Amino acid sequence: MMGPEIASGFDSPPEREEMESLALSDASASAYRSAMSSIPASISASSDGDPLLAPPPTLHFPISSSASGHGGNPATSTASSFLDPPSYADVVFSPFDSHNGHGGCGSGADNGSLLRSDSSPRSARAAKSDYIKISVSNPHKEQETANSLVPGGGTYFTYLITTRMRAGFAANGDGESEPVEFGVRRRFRDVVTLSDRLAEAYRGFFIPPRPDKSVVESQVLQKNEFVEQRRSALEKYLWRLAEHPVIGKSDEFRVFLQAKGKLPLPTTTDVASRMLDGAVRLPKQLFGEGAAAQVVPQEVVQPAKGGRDLLRIFKELKQAVTNEWGGVKPLLVEEDKEFLEKKEKMQDLEQQLSSASQQAEVLVNAQQSIGETMGEIGLAFIKLTKFETEEAVYSSQRIRAADTKNVATAAVKASRLYRELNAQTVKHLDTLHEHLGLMLAVNSAFSERTSALLTVQTLMSDLATLNTRVDKLEAASSKIFGGDRSRLHKIEELRETIRVTEDAKGCAIREYERIKENNRNELNRLDQERKDDFLSMLKGFVINQVIDSSIHILAHLEQVAYSEKLANVWATVAEDTSNYVRGNS
Amino acid sequence: MIPPQEIGPPKSSSQSPRSPSGAPFLSISVTDPVKLGNGVQAYISYRVITKTNLPEFQGPEKIVIRRYSDFVWLHDKLADKYKGIFIPPLPEKSAVEKFRFSAEFIEMRRQALDIFVNRIASHPELKQSEDLKTFLEEDEEAMERIRSFETGIFKKPADLLQMFKDVQTKVTDVVLGKEKPVEETDPEYEKLKHYIFGLEDHLTETQKQAVRLVKRHRELGQSLSEFGKAIKLLGACEGDSLGKVFAELGSKSELLSIKLQKEAHNLLMNFEEPLKDYVRCVQSIKDSFSHRANAFRLHCELTETTKLKEINLEKLNLMRSDKTREAEIEYRELKAESEEATRRFETIIKRMNEEIVRFQEQKTAEMGLAFHLFAKGQAKLANDIADAWRSVLTKIEAYSLSSGHD
């Protein structure tokens, strides 16, 4: 059972809406997957040994979305790719496969290199990663060691994570030119830790969202399904991290992939204990006992919410409220017009992406259905043909049977072509999906910025308050002849606090600026990537659909128009049956 | 007999290709469906235009207004009088209320009724029937009178008698312990029956798939339209040249949606309908089977009864009984009846044999045409799809070049 996994669900670092959106992406992915996986079932149902249904050797479509048809795909698994189009999940990711040579060259497309092919923008980006390939496999149930919080539970799954790095990045320092491989075992909790540490270290970056904890799903799905879903989601997640130009080179990531044994990253403590710590400190903070009362400058580089400093949380909350309702403009505001425009654009984009992604799914399903029905009608024709041939009493029946057979063959071919078309379409349109998922990361990055700004604003308010108090005290004490001992002492303390707070403010501002810079760079990066990806998607989608006048199918596999081949097929039949139109006696 | 070359009012159905224009012709078209009446009693009326130079008709052209039940009347009359002939089938009554007046349904029905009437006019025997003339020429009030008379409870005495006889036969069977009805044992006929029943199954299945295929085309069209719209909106986010590419793709997607809807309609009219018609024809053949079976049974019964009567008569003759004369009259009557029944049965067989050949040839031609149109439609669709996407591709490539992508 997923005991400890459930337990870890209690400690929620600010839970963004990852869950919702990832569930969306998973749901759609699974719709694609189920759309694709139903294909083998129905094809095998139809292949009843009739020679009509044996795949003709010329119709081979390996699964790679090369836009310019470089894919020099070997003829391996011709039959299997024909009869059994890989499901969406298999196409893009695969368990560790020793056959796969150097990644990025689009070979072995069938049981899947992680990369689509060498000329898609995504694989071009992937080629810049330090990592060639990461796969997650081999889920294994383990027992929780003693003192489990949850009674009766205490098992969890670990996954084998195998990584292959590019030459020259290996830690072994042997100077070998071969890529290095290593594998570690990790559990989901480790992934959460990685994700949290990255979120802290890379505020303002568009960090790919991690798979959600899905407490509900672990109950609802069958164990195997759940584990498989998680395995696949983990693989995708790790690969996205690897593709990120900054995060993919981070130490945290490398350590996660490489360090044997326990993950050497500080874990996120659960909410309860943090609250407890915070609560202990709070009285001291409130009653202003020296150091305990002061804000710790380094801490301001992290958002208040996840920390132990309850007072800070309260203050920032108050500041946020004041910003909204106070009627007083804060001392520092988001002034970057460009940013604000961009933010609005992103929101609009998110909406349109969502809508387009949905419609893409509907389209895929419609293509799927028409393909199936075409196949079924072809089958019905075949049965009719067989029947007529067997029972024929008149020659006219035989003639008809022969013609029906032609149409039947054409229909079955058309059905296959529709399915192939769909396999490709799914892959291309998946870009919409991917980018929709990225919007989550964007939103997170923007909210880090907002949060950092709030910290600065709060500190500035603090300072203003403190300075006011000092002024008041000074004014009061100056009235007393010879000075006021206690007040002077108080003033000293306050000035000390002011100094520390100024430090903190400095830190916070630097942090804010850093995040802004990160935002800006990431936005530029994303814009470019999105344009590239979209262009590739449109191109791939269209080419897929288009007719290629060349009959040399093997040479230009993706480019072969489903439609033109189909047109040829039908035209032939039309020709054969056209004598009916010219009229017989 | 030339089967209709295209679905629609045929030009001239009985004209031999070699004869000059003065040759006899009979051309009928069913057109102009109009909704009449209100509420529950609303119905569709059709205009039936007859053009002919045959002397037995009133004039060169006659136009009458008919409704579906008039066609039913004609069908039933012919079915009654011409047993053994495969009477052309009628389109179904629609059970679903709101579908009854949809444009598509009306058009399909009009087409089917047109084919129905023309098939009758092209059939060597059926075209000579009085009922056909009545149908084509009587004015509307007369037609209504005739129709309600026939289809009402007022059945002709002959029909009643026949019904009684059928019941009588059944009772006799039961009484005599012959529960199982007497059946022919002709192996050729058996083969034919087996073929027809099997054919019905396969055709029904195929027709079901055809209906689905039409639906799928519509659905795909719909999804392409929605997808196109969404892509256009997405492109608006991207702006300038890339946005234009999106817009182009979206537009083409919407264009293809229209083409798909067109093809769906084409499939419906030129493929699904003919298949449905085929199924109906097969069912009409099954009707003939039951007529034949009834006729056979009657013939057998009467033959036997006659024989018995003959034996009885001989006995009476030998006995020189005064009942002899009565018995002889009865015997003669019965014998006449029996011969009539046998003649009827043999007529049915003869007709059926001719009909089967005609049926096969006609069906081969019609289905061949249907498949041809199917293939043609799909080819055109595929080509249209290809053209549309190709044009988008050129735009994409232009964009790629101008923006320095690979």
CSV table of N, CA, C and O in Angstrom, one decimal, chain B residues 3 16 53 57 65 95 98 101 153 156 159 163 212 243 263 279 323 378 390 402:
chain,number,residue,atom,x,y,z
B,3,PRO,N,-31.6,-0.3,-66.0
B,3,PRO,CA,-31.7,0.3,-64.6
B,3,PRO,C,-31.4,1.8,-64.6
B,3,PRO,O,-30.7,2.3,-65.5
B,16,SER,N,-35.3,1.9,-75.9
B,16,SER,CA,-34.2,1.1,-76.4
B,16,SER,C,-33.1,2.0,-77.1
B,16,SER,O,-33.5,2.9,-77.8
B,53,ASN,N,-46.3,8.2,-74.8
B,53,ASN,CA,-47.0,8.2,-76.1
B,53,ASN,C,-47.8,6.9,-76.3
B,53,ASN,O,-48.2,6.6,-77.3
B,57,PHE,N,-52.9,5.2,-72.4
B,57,PHE,CA,-53.0,6.3,-71.4
B,57,PHE,C,-53.8,7.5,-72.0
B,57,PHE,O,-54.0,7.6,-73.2
B,65,ILE,N,-51.4,14.7,-58.0
B,65,ILE,CA,-50.8,14.8,-56.7
B,65,ILE,C,-51.1,13.5,-55.9
B,65,ILE,O,-52.2,13.1,-55.8
B,95,ALA,N,-41.0,6.2,-38.1
B,95,ALA,CA,-41.6,6.2,-36.8
B,95,ALA,C,-41.4,7.4,-36.0
B,95,ALA,O,-42.2,7.8,-35.2
B,98,LYS,N,-40.3,13.7,-35.3
B,98,LYS,CA,-39.6,15.0,-35.7
B,98,LYS,C,-38.7,14.7,-36.9
B,98,LYS,O,-38.3,15.7,-37.6
B,101,PHE,N,-40.3,15.2,-41.1
B,101,PHE,CA,-40.3,16.4,-42.0
B,101,PHE,C,-38.9,17.0,-42.2
B,101,PHE,O,-38.8,18.1,-42.7
B,153,ILE,N,-61.8,-1.3,-43.7
B,153,ILE,CA,-62.2,-2.7,-43.3
B,153,ILE,C,-63.0,-3.3,-44.4
B,153,ILE,O,-63.3,-4.5,-44.3
B,156,LYS,N,-62.7,-6.9,-50.2
B,156,LYS,CA,-63.5,-7.6,-51.2
B,156,LYS,C,-63.9,-8.9,-50.7
B,156,LYS,O,-63.2,-9.6,-50.0
B,159,ASP,N,-61.4,-11.7,-51.0
B,159,ASP,CA,-60.3,-11.7,-50.0
B,159,ASP,C,-60.8,-12.4,-48.8
B,159,ASP,O,-60.1,-13.2,-48.2
B,163,MET,N,-59.3,-15.7,-47.0
B,163,MET,CA,-58.8,-15.7,-45.6
B,163,MET,C,-59.4,-17.0,-45.0
B,163,MET,O,-58.8,-17.7,-44.2
B,212,ARG,N,-23.1,4.2,-40.3
B,212,ARG,CA,-22.0,4.6,-39.4
B,212,ARG,C,-21.0,5.5,-40.1
B,212,ARG,O,-20.5,6.5,-39.6
B,243,GLY,N,1.5,33.7,-36.8
B,243,GLY,CA,0.1,33.8,-36.6
B,243,GLY,C,-0.6,33.6,-37.9
B,243,GLY,O,-1.7,32.9,-37.9
B,263,GLU,N,-19.3,15.2,-48.6
B,263,GLU,CA,-19.1,13.8,-48.9
B,263,GLU,C,-20.0,12.9,-48.0
B,263,GLU,O,-20.5,11.9,-48.5
B,279,VAL,N,-31.6,-4.0,-49.5
B,279,VAL,CA,-32.2,-4.8,-48.4
B,279,VAL,C,-33.7,-4.9,-48.6
B,279,VAL,O,-34.3,-5.9,-48.4
B,323,LYS,N,-76.6,-40.2,-54.7
B,323,LYS,CA,-75.8,-39.0,-54.4
B,323,LYS,C,-74.7,-38.8,-55.5
B,323,LYS,O,-74.0,-37.8,-55.4
B,378,GLN,N,-14.7,9.1,-52.4
B,378,GLN,CA,-13.6,9.0,-51.5
B,378,GLN,C,-12.3,9.6,-52.1
B,378,GLN,O,-11.5,10.3,-51.5
B,390,ARG,N,-1.7,20.9,-48.9
B,390,ARG,CA,-0.5,21.3,-49.6
B,390,ARG,C,-0.4,22.8,-49.7
B,390,ARG,O,0.7,23.4,-49.6
B,402,SER,N,11.7,32.7,-44.7
B,402,SER,CA,11.8,34.1,-44.4
B,402,SER,C,12.2,34.3,-42.9
B,402,SER,O,12.9,35.3,-42.6
